[in-house]
Amino acid sequence: MANTLFDKIWDAHVVNSIEGGPTQLYIDRHYCHEVTSPQAFDGLRNRGLKVFRPEKTICSPDHNIPTMNQDKPIADPVSRNQVETLTRNATDFGLTLYGLGHKKNGIIHVIGPENGLTLPGYTIVCGDSHTSTHGAFGAVAFGIGTSEVEMVLASQCILQPKPKTMRINVNGKLREGVTAKDIALYIIAQMTTGGATGYFVEYAGEAIRNLSMEERMTVCNLSIEMGARGGMIAPDETTFEYCKGREFAPKGEEWEKAVAYWSTLKSDDDAVFDKEIDFDAADIEPRITFGTNPGMGIGISEAIPAPDPNDEAGKISYDKSLEYMGFEVGQKLEGYPIDYVFLGSCTNGRIEDFRAFASFVKGKKKADNITAWLVPGSWMVTDQIKAEGLDKILEEAGFELRQPGCSACLAMNEDKVPAGKIAVSTSNRNFEGRQGPGSRTILAGPLVAAATAVTGVLTDPRKF
Amino acid sequence: MKEKFSVITSTCVPLPMENVDTDQIIPARFLKATSREGFGENLFRDWRYDKDGNLIKDFVLNDPTYSGCVLVAGKNFGSGSSREHAAWAIADYGFRVVVSSFFADIHKNNELNNFVLPVVVSEEFLAQLFASIEADPKTEVKVDLPEQTITNLATGATESFEINPYKKHCLMNALDDIEFLLSKKDDIEAWENK
């Protein structure tokens, strides 16, 4: 029978199928951060349980951590307690911890791939909706709640209803100045914020195939923003090349065997998806959002569209959203004055994002009205930035590099955009108050962020 | 929270907003606790209180006209972050049922794992229920888990809803997934060794 890539990996991990119920799925890799795990560890303690397969869980604090002075104690006592709780839990239960100050510390979705802990064919979960990032390697990776974190710790398994399958093809070649982030924001706007709910998405087509691993991670990362359970891309030479030689990737004969297996991980030619959608890469221009969910997006040259007149219930939310942002139907946002620029997060905090940003701002100067937060996704990204001399370019252009973490993506640390201020952010969510109470967010890719940072107003990077 | 679920009849709290994301249900700055308790206080925090901490009087949770353990929300409820704190906040506030025409996947699982029942109804049923509540805030719904039906007691309209038999059994008997998984250790080891 013809199978999809998703089916192949899912089916290979089924321990039990419960009649009329969810599947008991075996999990190869479990990532754990400080925010969604403490109650799960307490659950284990209350039941007198150990972690069933401690070698399969990797812990790294990322959400709460400051992006300056990480060598000093965390100032906020509540954040500090949560980070220390993760340290205590990892120690008590014998788990690998890349704690604050460790050279492997960083955003969990950045450090997993760069250390070879994420591999093709794996099932991967984490108490974080952006776990879909790891699907870029041809893995079935998805976010879970804390009760489910406890299940994985206790049994290395999870109970999940099997999602439906969807393939999204992005055909043809991307235009100049268009990034992976723009592809994702374009797809989400077409699909709407709930349009892929209940589905696991495979991305395919020439434009996807041509992406680097970092770019593929950006696309898969944002799958959840259209409601998808996860997103994935079939592994190929680009994938193998990225994985080869990484610390925890297989070596020698094991590597050859792994590649032989990984090469079978693709949807069969006659595989049937529950839904299949085609987009043309040439239709995509640099994207921005104008509302308070990632589906409310437009091309940077476009005006804010009117809501669907036939959707009365939807109009209430649409109007509330524009009121929050201070925008109007018909308004164009190019040239709109901006206060903050954030480069970073599990969406756009990788080396290629910093290369793109640095190459744009090289020889230019940061605008005076812009507060810029440049936050690498990990210390490995930071080291690479320095090895390539990008830090010098950024410094000369008036930018300062901060220390790694989730930072202003969700503002659990000090990096908060003040009420009423507006940020162009390379992160993943523009929800009300996401970057701080009352803050306003325009999501965009690293090039729009760079162009905006040097002009001080929302700017199309192609106009330079 | 771990309470056996059977039939609930209650007035409703209406929230006719669509795409209510988990950042609105519980903002990130309230995720720093390391226990499961007390999240109800901050449910819909930034819609309930202004930046100075004053009650926003016209928000539905602050309006004494509405009460009950059934939250009725617009479509795509619980989108965004996987934070189970959102389900903890809903349960801790006292809701036992959330009615919507559409739920985000992760949040739906989180509600079920906290013995809050997500009831998916048709757009028509939802629109009519909002209209009934607007006309009479004391409108009640009857949610019958054994029969898998929901009834708008103002109009008599009834719909059946889906829930998988395993989760239904868990809710009706206050059982959680960990107990089930622990009983399957032999199967897990057999899978690992195959």
XYZ file of C-alpha atoms in Angstrom:
658
model
C 0.000 0.000 0.000
C 1.214 3.485 -0.790
C 2.098 5.460 2.323
C 2.849 9.042 3.194
C 6.080 9.985 4.945
C 4.053 10.764 8.047
C 2.332 7.352 8.031
C 5.636 5.523 7.647
C 7.176 7.118 10.727
C 4.004 7.103 12.828
C 3.203 3.456 12.039
C 6.756 2.386 12.877
C 6.287 3.794 16.399
C 2.897 2.351 17.334
C 3.122 0.254 20.494
C -0.638 -0.281 20.815
C -3.759 0.942 19.089
C -6.640 1.379 21.482
C -9.966 0.336 19.982
C -11.828 3.536 19.056
C -9.281 5.546 20.996
C -5.851 7.115 20.674
C -2.620 5.438 19.611
C 0.094 4.554 22.109
C 3.113 5.999 20.348
C 6.766 5.417 21.267
C 8.860 8.582 21.542
C 12.527 8.624 20.439
C 13.452 12.065 21.715
C 11.942 14.217 24.446
C 13.037 17.823 24.892
C 12.279 19.551 28.153
C 12.385 23.209 29.231
C 11.696 24.907 32.538
C 8.156 26.255 32.002
C 6.074 23.214 31.078
C 7.900 20.513 33.052
C 7.908 21.168 36.840
C 4.367 19.871 37.388
C 5.214 16.731 35.382
C 8.203 15.944 37.593
C 6.043 16.551 40.669
C 3.541 14.107 39.204
C 6.278 11.458 39.006
C 7.277 12.127 42.613
C 3.667 11.895 43.803
C 3.330 8.519 42.112
C 6.767 7.333 43.258
C 7.973 6.888 39.669
C 11.375 7.182 38.001
C 11.988 8.411 34.469
C 11.574 5.282 32.325
C 14.272 6.049 29.709
C 16.342 8.943 31.069
C 18.826 8.903 28.152
C 16.070 9.984 25.732
C 15.231 13.269 27.498
C 17.329 16.425 27.086
C 16.727 19.491 29.293
C 17.621 23.115 28.612
C 16.200 26.224 30.273
C 15.340 28.811 27.624
C 12.016 30.649 28.184
C 12.854 32.575 31.369
C 16.534 33.202 31.027
C 17.974 36.714 30.800
C 19.857 37.689 27.647
C 22.412 39.798 29.523
C 24.687 38.868 32.429
C 23.859 35.177 32.419
C 26.835 34.605 34.698
C 24.980 36.446 37.477
C 21.980 35.047 39.404
C 18.645 35.615 37.607
C 17.194 38.818 39.075
C 13.515 37.790 39.000
C 13.136 35.333 41.907
C 10.188 33.523 40.301
C 12.099 32.952 37.046
C 15.153 31.928 39.004
C 13.115 29.383 40.937
C 11.739 27.868 37.748
C 15.192 27.533 36.185
C 16.623 26.078 39.411
C 13.678 23.665 39.586
C 14.644 22.292 36.165
C 18.228 21.820 37.381
C 16.997 19.995 40.467
C 14.613 17.813 38.472
C 17.256 16.887 35.882
C 19.690 16.019 38.674
C 17.170 14.043 40.748
C 15.954 12.032 37.773
C 19.335 11.567 36.059
C 18.633 13.550 32.878
C 21.026 15.404 30.577
C 20.911 19.122 31.348
C 22.387 21.932 29.272
C 21.897 24.504 32.003
C 22.471 28.233 32.071
C 26.137 28.905 31.270
C 26.642 25.506 29.566
C 28.161 25.819 26.094
C 25.267 23.779 24.699
C 22.566 25.915 26.352
C 20.092 27.687 24.134
C 16.564 27.483 22.782
C 15.660 23.802 22.895
C 14.522 23.773 19.253
C 17.826 25.279 18.164
C 20.197 23.111 20.200
C 18.520 19.771 19.397
C 19.298 19.886 15.673
C 22.726 21.488 16.004
C 23.923 18.717 18.312
C 22.561 15.892 16.167
C 19.943 15.000 18.791
C 17.195 15.488 16.201
C 17.422 12.947 13.388
C 15.279 11.776 10.480
C 12.662 9.146 11.231
C 12.423 10.086 14.909
C 9.304 10.772 16.921
C 10.023 13.916 18.932
C 7.939 15.719 21.543
C 8.369 18.673 23.883
C 6.038 20.682 26.072
C 6.171 23.447 23.506
C 4.062 24.000 20.410
C 7.059 24.896 18.239
C 8.393 21.355 18.494
C 7.177 21.122 14.900
C 10.573 22.712 14.042
C 12.227 19.272 14.127
C 9.931 18.056 11.342
C 12.411 19.751 8.992
C 14.542 16.593 9.338
C 11.750 14.241 8.304
C 10.740 13.540 11.895
C 7.260 13.353 13.410
C 7.630 16.159 15.943
C 4.857 17.883 17.844
C 4.084 19.939 20.934
C 2.402 18.452 23.995
C 0.936 19.560 27.316
C 2.436 18.968 30.747
C 0.282 15.893 31.508
C 1.715 14.420 28.331
C 5.248 15.385 29.388
C 4.612 13.310 32.489
C 3.413 10.394 30.319
C 6.625 10.470 28.290
C 8.816 10.701 31.371
C 6.949 7.793 32.969
C 6.663 5.503 29.960
C 8.536 6.956 26.921
C 5.112 6.798 25.256
C 2.220 9.125 24.624
C -1.444 8.583 23.825
C -2.423 10.538 20.715
C -5.252 10.424 18.220
C -3.714 9.957 14.755
C -4.037 13.222 12.817
C -5.106 13.469 9.198
C -2.476 14.166 6.540
C -2.055 17.212 4.324
C 0.570 17.995 1.710
C 1.388 21.594 0.878
C 3.391 22.027 -2.311
C 5.231 25.264 -2.943
C 6.046 25.043 -6.619
C 8.586 26.968 -8.647
C 11.322 29.324 -7.517
C 11.269 32.043 -4.872
C 11.748 35.626 -5.930
C 14.742 37.703 -4.833
C 14.524 39.009 -1.260
C 11.967 36.397 -0.156
C 12.910 34.229 2.835
C 11.638 30.978 4.352
C 9.746 33.069 6.905
C 7.857 34.749 4.081
C 6.875 31.335 2.653
C 5.493 30.301 6.041
C 3.658 33.584 6.710
C 2.197 33.415 3.201
C 0.944 29.851 3.686
C -0.532 30.658 7.115
C -2.393 33.692 5.736
C -3.875 31.570 2.944
C -4.785 28.745 5.338
C -5.885 30.991 8.273
C -4.798 30.470 11.872
C -6.945 27.350 12.332
C -6.939 26.058 8.754
C -4.673 23.049 9.300
C -6.038 22.009 12.710
C -6.315 18.233 12.935
C -3.701 17.702 10.196
C -0.052 16.787 10.053
C 1.481 18.670 7.131
C 4.196 17.574 4.729
C 5.811 20.455 2.824
C 6.996 19.609 -0.676
C 7.662 21.157 -4.067
C 10.653 22.799 -5.705
C 10.778 25.876 -3.464
C 10.818 23.703 -0.324
C 13.352 21.261 -1.762
C 15.719 24.175 -2.486
C 15.712 25.394 1.132
C 18.652 24.899 3.495
C 18.089 23.045 6.787
C 17.858 26.335 8.704
C 15.207 27.570 6.290
C 13.308 24.284 6.469
C 13.294 24.581 10.253
C 11.749 28.061 9.960
C 8.950 26.727 7.736
C 8.206 23.663 9.902
C 8.455 25.751 13.092
C 5.458 27.844 12.060
C 3.173 24.894 11.202
C 1.381 25.272 14.530
C 0.412 28.841 13.595
C -2.157 27.473 11.149
C -3.197 24.903 13.748
C -1.309 21.946 12.251
C -0.318 19.179 14.640
C 3.098 19.320 13.004
C 4.935 19.939 9.755
C 7.629 17.896 8.063
C 9.885 17.716 5.028
C 11.259 14.476 3.573
C 14.979 14.043 4.330
C 17.394 14.340 1.409
C 21.066 15.122 0.721
C 20.637 18.556 2.327
C 19.435 16.833 5.510
C 22.180 14.194 5.544
C 24.858 16.820 4.886
C 23.601 18.873 7.847
C 23.466 15.897 10.240
C 26.818 14.401 9.279
C 29.487 14.813 11.930
C 27.185 16.397 14.528
C 28.004 15.219 18.035
C 25.136 12.769 18.602
C 24.563 11.747 14.979
C 25.544 8.168 14.102
C 29.145 7.616 12.983
C 31.022 5.223 10.661
C 29.118 2.099 9.738
C 26.115 3.237 11.781
C 26.005 6.396 9.687
C 25.888 4.421 6.428
C 23.076 2.275 7.788
C 21.182 5.325 9.002
C 21.412 7.097 5.635
C 20.202 3.972 3.857
C 17.122 3.928 6.107
C 16.572 7.686 5.961
C 16.612 7.517 2.171
C 13.417 5.424 2.329
C 11.641 8.159 4.292
C 9.522 9.855 1.658
C 5.912 9.708 0.607
C 5.308 7.044 -2.010
C 4.523 8.422 -5.474
C 0.907 7.281 -5.307
C 0.376 8.110 -1.627
C -2.944 9.853 -1.013
C -3.239 12.724 1.459
C -6.481 13.718 3.153
C -5.862 17.163 1.691
C -3.400 18.514 -0.842
C -2.801 22.183 -1.596
C -0.570 23.907 -4.141
C 1.020 27.326 -3.977
C 3.191 29.134 -6.481
C 6.473 30.442 -5.036
C 6.397 33.360 -7.477
C 3.281 34.726 -5.722
C 5.189 35.289 -2.481
C 6.678 38.654 -1.566
C 8.209 39.711 1.774
C 5.424 39.287 4.319
C 4.213 41.136 7.401
C 1.318 40.647 9.793
C -1.135 43.414 10.668
C -3.379 41.776 13.281
C -3.203 39.680 16.428
C -2.821 36.199 15.027
C -0.236 34.955 12.521
C -2.928 34.288 9.913
C -3.634 38.021 9.641
C -0.851 38.714 7.180
C -0.229 40.558 3.899
C 2.553 41.183 1.420
C 4.581 44.201 2.549
C 3.297 46.305 -0.376
C -0.364 45.428 0.240
C -3.066 47.243 2.192
C -4.939 45.781 5.161
C -7.920 43.916 3.690
C -11.526 44.242 4.832
C -12.952 41.341 6.862
C -15.215 38.785 5.203
C -18.647 40.514 5.094
C -20.419 37.132 5.333
C -18.683 36.153 8.560
C -20.406 38.141 11.286
C -18.782 36.282 14.195
C -15.355 36.620 12.606
C -15.809 40.366 12.158
C -16.028 40.965 15.927
C -12.597 39.399 16.429
C -11.163 41.113 13.330
C -12.304 44.569 14.467
C -11.011 43.983 17.997
C -7.695 42.935 16.532
C -7.289 46.071 14.379
C -8.378 48.249 17.281
C -5.663 46.689 19.452
C -3.043 47.278 16.752
C -4.245 50.816 16.024
C -4.631 50.055 12.295
C -7.496 50.511 9.837
C -8.855 48.576 6.907
C -7.230 49.873 3.712
C -4.114 51.140 5.466
C -0.669 50.345 4.033
C 1.983 49.690 6.650
C 5.133 50.284 4.625
C 6.724 53.401 6.142
C 4.949 52.965 9.490
C 7.213 54.143 12.363
C 8.575 51.254 14.444
C 10.001 51.268 17.993
C 11.585 47.832 18.437
C 13.216 45.211 16.223
C 13.690 41.661 17.515
C 15.880 39.150 15.684
C 15.799 35.747 17.334
C 13.545 32.925 18.650
C 13.164 29.281 17.600
C 11.755 30.634 14.331
C 14.583 32.942 13.212
C 17.416 32.665 15.742
C 19.766 30.484 13.687
C 23.055 31.302 11.996
C 21.525 31.953 8.576
C 19.155 34.524 10.072
C 22.113 36.384 11.540
C 23.989 36.120 8.253
C 20.988 37.602 6.415
C 20.554 40.404 8.945
C 24.286 41.212 9.059
C 24.711 41.203 5.282
C 21.858 43.692 5.006
C 23.015 46.124 7.693
C 26.691 45.961 6.675
C 27.955 49.480 6.121
C 24.655 51.016 7.282
C 23.616 52.386 10.686
C 20.850 51.474 13.069
C 18.118 54.134 13.144
C 18.087 56.176 16.360
C 14.424 55.507 17.115
C 14.899 51.728 17.049
C 15.696 49.596 20.070
C 17.139 46.420 18.586
C 17.365 43.080 20.358
C 19.554 40.584 18.507
C 19.329 37.306 20.369
C 21.060 34.193 18.981
C 19.213 30.920 19.486
C 22.129 29.225 21.206
C 25.758 29.600 22.235
C 26.719 27.550 19.186
C 25.007 30.180 17.017
C 26.843 32.903 18.959
C 30.179 31.147 18.424
C 29.495 30.808 14.713
C 28.518 34.505 14.475
C 31.860 35.408 16.025
C 33.810 32.900 13.918
C 32.399 34.530 10.780
C 33.058 38.058 12.036
C 29.370 38.960 11.856
C 29.547 40.415 15.373
C 31.973 43.074 14.105
C 29.682 43.995 11.199
C 26.724 44.271 13.561
C 28.699 46.317 16.059
C 29.878 48.765 13.411
C 26.270 49.225 12.322
C 25.304 50.058 15.913
C 23.856 46.702 16.987
C 24.651 44.742 20.092
C 24.521 40.973 20.364
C 22.725 39.599 23.413
C 23.012 36.183 25.059
C 20.864 33.232 23.881
C 17.296 32.460 24.963
C 13.650 32.798 23.930
C 13.736 36.458 24.986
C 11.205 38.890 23.516
C 9.333 36.175 21.617
C 7.193 35.700 24.681
C 8.726 38.177 27.101
C 9.034 35.891 30.108
C 12.369 37.523 30.915
C 13.158 41.275 31.028
C 13.017 41.703 27.242
C 9.528 43.202 27.141
C 8.174 45.634 24.576
C 6.401 48.409 26.574
C 2.639 48.956 26.303
C 1.624 50.755 23.117
C 5.049 50.348 21.481
C 5.338 48.443 18.243
C 7.908 45.823 17.278
C 8.931 44.229 14.012
C 9.719 40.755 15.243
C 11.161 37.660 13.587
C 9.399 35.489 16.171
C 6.253 33.423 15.692
C 3.296 35.079 17.425
C 1.660 38.472 17.282
C -0.992 37.704 19.900
C -2.202 40.556 22.112
C 0.438 41.248 24.748
C 2.712 38.465 23.529
C 5.862 40.611 23.733
C 4.781 42.342 26.932
C 1.415 43.626 28.209
C -0.021 46.097 25.698
C 2.788 45.539 23.177
C 2.044 45.431 19.456
C 3.814 42.983 17.152
C 4.368 42.857 13.401
C 5.814 39.485 12.422
C 8.327 39.453 9.581
C 11.450 37.752 8.286
C 15.061 38.712 9.067
C 15.475 40.908 5.963
C 12.397 43.049 6.682
C 13.637 43.282 10.279
C 17.081 44.418 9.104
C 15.706 46.977 6.651
C 13.350 48.341 9.318
C 16.161 48.537 11.865
C 18.215 50.853 9.634
C 15.397 53.092 8.412
C 13.306 53.226 11.598
C 10.095 52.601 9.647
C 8.600 49.394 8.258
C 10.680 48.820 5.130
C 10.718 46.512 2.122
C 14.280 45.120 1.919
C 14.036 44.884 -1.884
C 14.026 48.675 -2.173
C 17.695 48.980 -1.274
C -9.827 18.520 39.303
C -9.975 14.728 39.014
C -13.731 14.446 39.358
C -15.995 11.852 37.706
C -17.916 13.388 34.856
C -21.501 12.458 33.973
C -24.319 14.948 33.300
C -23.969 18.676 33.899
C -26.744 21.254 33.698
C -25.574 24.838 34.047
C -25.932 28.420 32.954
C -23.228 29.653 30.585
C -20.506 32.254 30.324
C -20.439 33.530 26.710
C -17.227 34.576 24.972
C -18.221 35.124 21.328
C -14.623 35.815 20.270
C -12.901 33.648 17.643
C -9.323 32.344 17.715
C -8.983 32.847 21.472
C -5.331 31.866 21.920
C -3.759 30.391 25.032
C -1.736 33.582 25.543
C -5.077 35.324 26.236
C -6.343 32.457 28.400
C -3.220 32.774 30.533
C -0.471 35.275 29.630
C 3.148 34.030 29.650
C 4.166 36.070 32.673
C 1.891 33.869 34.805
C 3.538 30.632 33.688
C 6.360 30.839 36.181
C 4.675 28.845 38.948
C 5.921 25.328 39.568
C 2.625 23.940 40.889
C -0.734 23.399 39.182
C -2.761 25.484 41.625
C -4.047 29.039 41.561
C -4.069 29.682 37.804
C -7.803 30.516 37.835
C -6.993 33.897 39.369
C -5.219 34.877 36.163
C -7.613 33.322 33.658
C -8.048 35.890 30.830
C -5.942 38.200 32.970
C -5.430 41.008 30.442
C -9.096 41.027 29.438
C -10.241 40.991 33.066
C -7.947 43.690 34.469
C -6.481 46.866 33.011
C -2.783 47.646 33.277
C -3.265 49.188 36.719
C -4.991 46.064 38.002
C -8.526 47.498 37.962
C -11.422 45.280 36.904
C -12.579 45.830 33.330
C -16.268 45.856 34.175
C -17.715 44.938 30.807
C -15.602 41.797 30.362
C -17.868 38.794 30.726
C -16.091 37.205 33.713
C -16.567 40.468 35.616
C -20.235 40.771 34.739
C -22.437 39.258 37.480
C -25.181 38.702 34.889
C -23.303 35.605 33.737
C -22.315 32.579 35.756
C -22.035 28.817 35.535
C -19.488 26.125 34.835
C -19.920 26.112 31.043
C -17.785 28.459 28.933
C -19.154 29.059 25.433
C -16.541 30.384 23.005
C -16.146 31.274 19.328
C -14.407 28.954 16.906
C -10.763 27.871 17.095
C -10.605 28.095 20.869
C -7.200 27.523 22.501
C -4.952 28.147 19.514
C -1.252 28.861 19.894
C 0.976 27.790 22.742
C 0.825 24.248 24.155
C 0.807 25.578 27.725
C -1.361 23.299 29.857
C -1.553 26.226 32.279
C -4.461 27.396 30.071
C -6.432 24.243 30.868
C -5.400 24.488 34.538
C -6.673 28.083 34.633
C -10.005 27.111 33.063
C -10.439 24.186 35.473
C -9.235 26.148 38.497
C -11.670 28.971 37.742
C -14.450 26.413 37.950
C -15.339 25.588 34.360
C -16.130 21.920 33.674
C -17.189 22.270 30.032
C -16.065 24.445 27.132
C -18.413 24.637 24.140
C -17.124 25.797 20.759
C -17.497 24.910 17.103
C -13.766 24.192 16.826
C -10.835 23.622 19.193
C -7.079 23.740 18.638
C -5.631 20.217 18.954
C -3.119 20.586 21.777
C -5.442 22.617 23.973
C -8.264 20.141 23.434
C -6.034 17.304 24.691
C -4.969 19.460 27.624
C -8.588 20.077 28.621
C -9.390 16.367 28.454
C -6.322 15.534 30.538
C -7.641 17.917 33.195
C -11.192 16.581 33.212
C -12.621 19.603 31.439
C -14.884 18.470 28.605
C -14.454 20.223 25.235
C -17.780 19.948 23.413
C -17.621 20.557 19.665
C -20.943 21.779 18.261
C -22.021 22.977 14.816
C -21.698 26.654 13.873
C -25.520 26.878 13.856
C -25.882 25.391 17.332
C -23.195 27.732 18.627
C -24.748 30.832 17.040
C -28.148 29.886 18.429
C -26.700 29.273 21.892
C -25.035 32.706 21.869
C -28.401 34.199 20.811
C -30.235 32.360 23.619
C -27.730 33.572 26.214
C -27.982 37.132 24.892
C -31.776 37.002 25.133
C -31.702 35.389 28.582
C -28.430 35.186 30.535
C -29.976 32.462 32.688
C -30.138 30.117 29.692
C -28.989 26.659 30.689
C -27.370 23.872 28.727
C -27.443 20.201 29.615
C -24.272 18.315 28.766
C -24.771 14.565 28.930
C -21.465 12.719 28.562
C -22.855 9.156 28.735
C -25.282 9.995 25.894
C -22.792 12.377 24.203
C -25.426 15.073 23.771
C -25.690 18.777 24.481
C -29.065 20.526 24.794
C -29.839 24.216 24.738
C -32.610 24.202 27.349
C -33.985 27.550 26.129
C -34.807 26.196 22.672
C -34.725 22.464 23.237
C -32.187 22.082 20.437
C -30.016 19.009 20.950
C -26.846 17.895 19.223
C -24.643 14.906 19.730
C -20.904 15.414 20.091
C -17.864 13.251 19.429
C -15.459 11.920 22.008
C -13.350 8.815 21.639
C -14.551 5.904 23.807
C -11.242 5.690 25.662
C -11.307 9.342 26.795
C -15.002 9.086 27.632
C -14.232 6.134 29.880
C -11.375 8.115 31.501
C -13.618 11.133 32.197
C -16.517 9.097 33.538
C -14.260 7.146 35.864
C -11.726 9.870 36.725
C -8.827 7.842 35.293
C -5.756 9.362 33.689
C -3.465 8.234 30.875
C -0.444 7.591 33.090
C -2.241 4.765 34.859
C -3.055 3.243 31.488
C 0.507 3.615 30.176
C 2.046 2.149 33.320
C -0.076 -0.952 32.793
C 1.528 -1.351 29.352
C 5.188 -1.534 30.391
C 5.608 -5.043 28.967
C 4.370 -3.912 25.575
C 6.740 -0.948 25.624
C 9.740 -3.137 26.394
C 8.662 -5.614 23.737
C 8.472 -2.738 21.218
C 11.964 -1.555 22.196
C 13.405 -5.045 21.738
C 11.826 -5.853 18.422
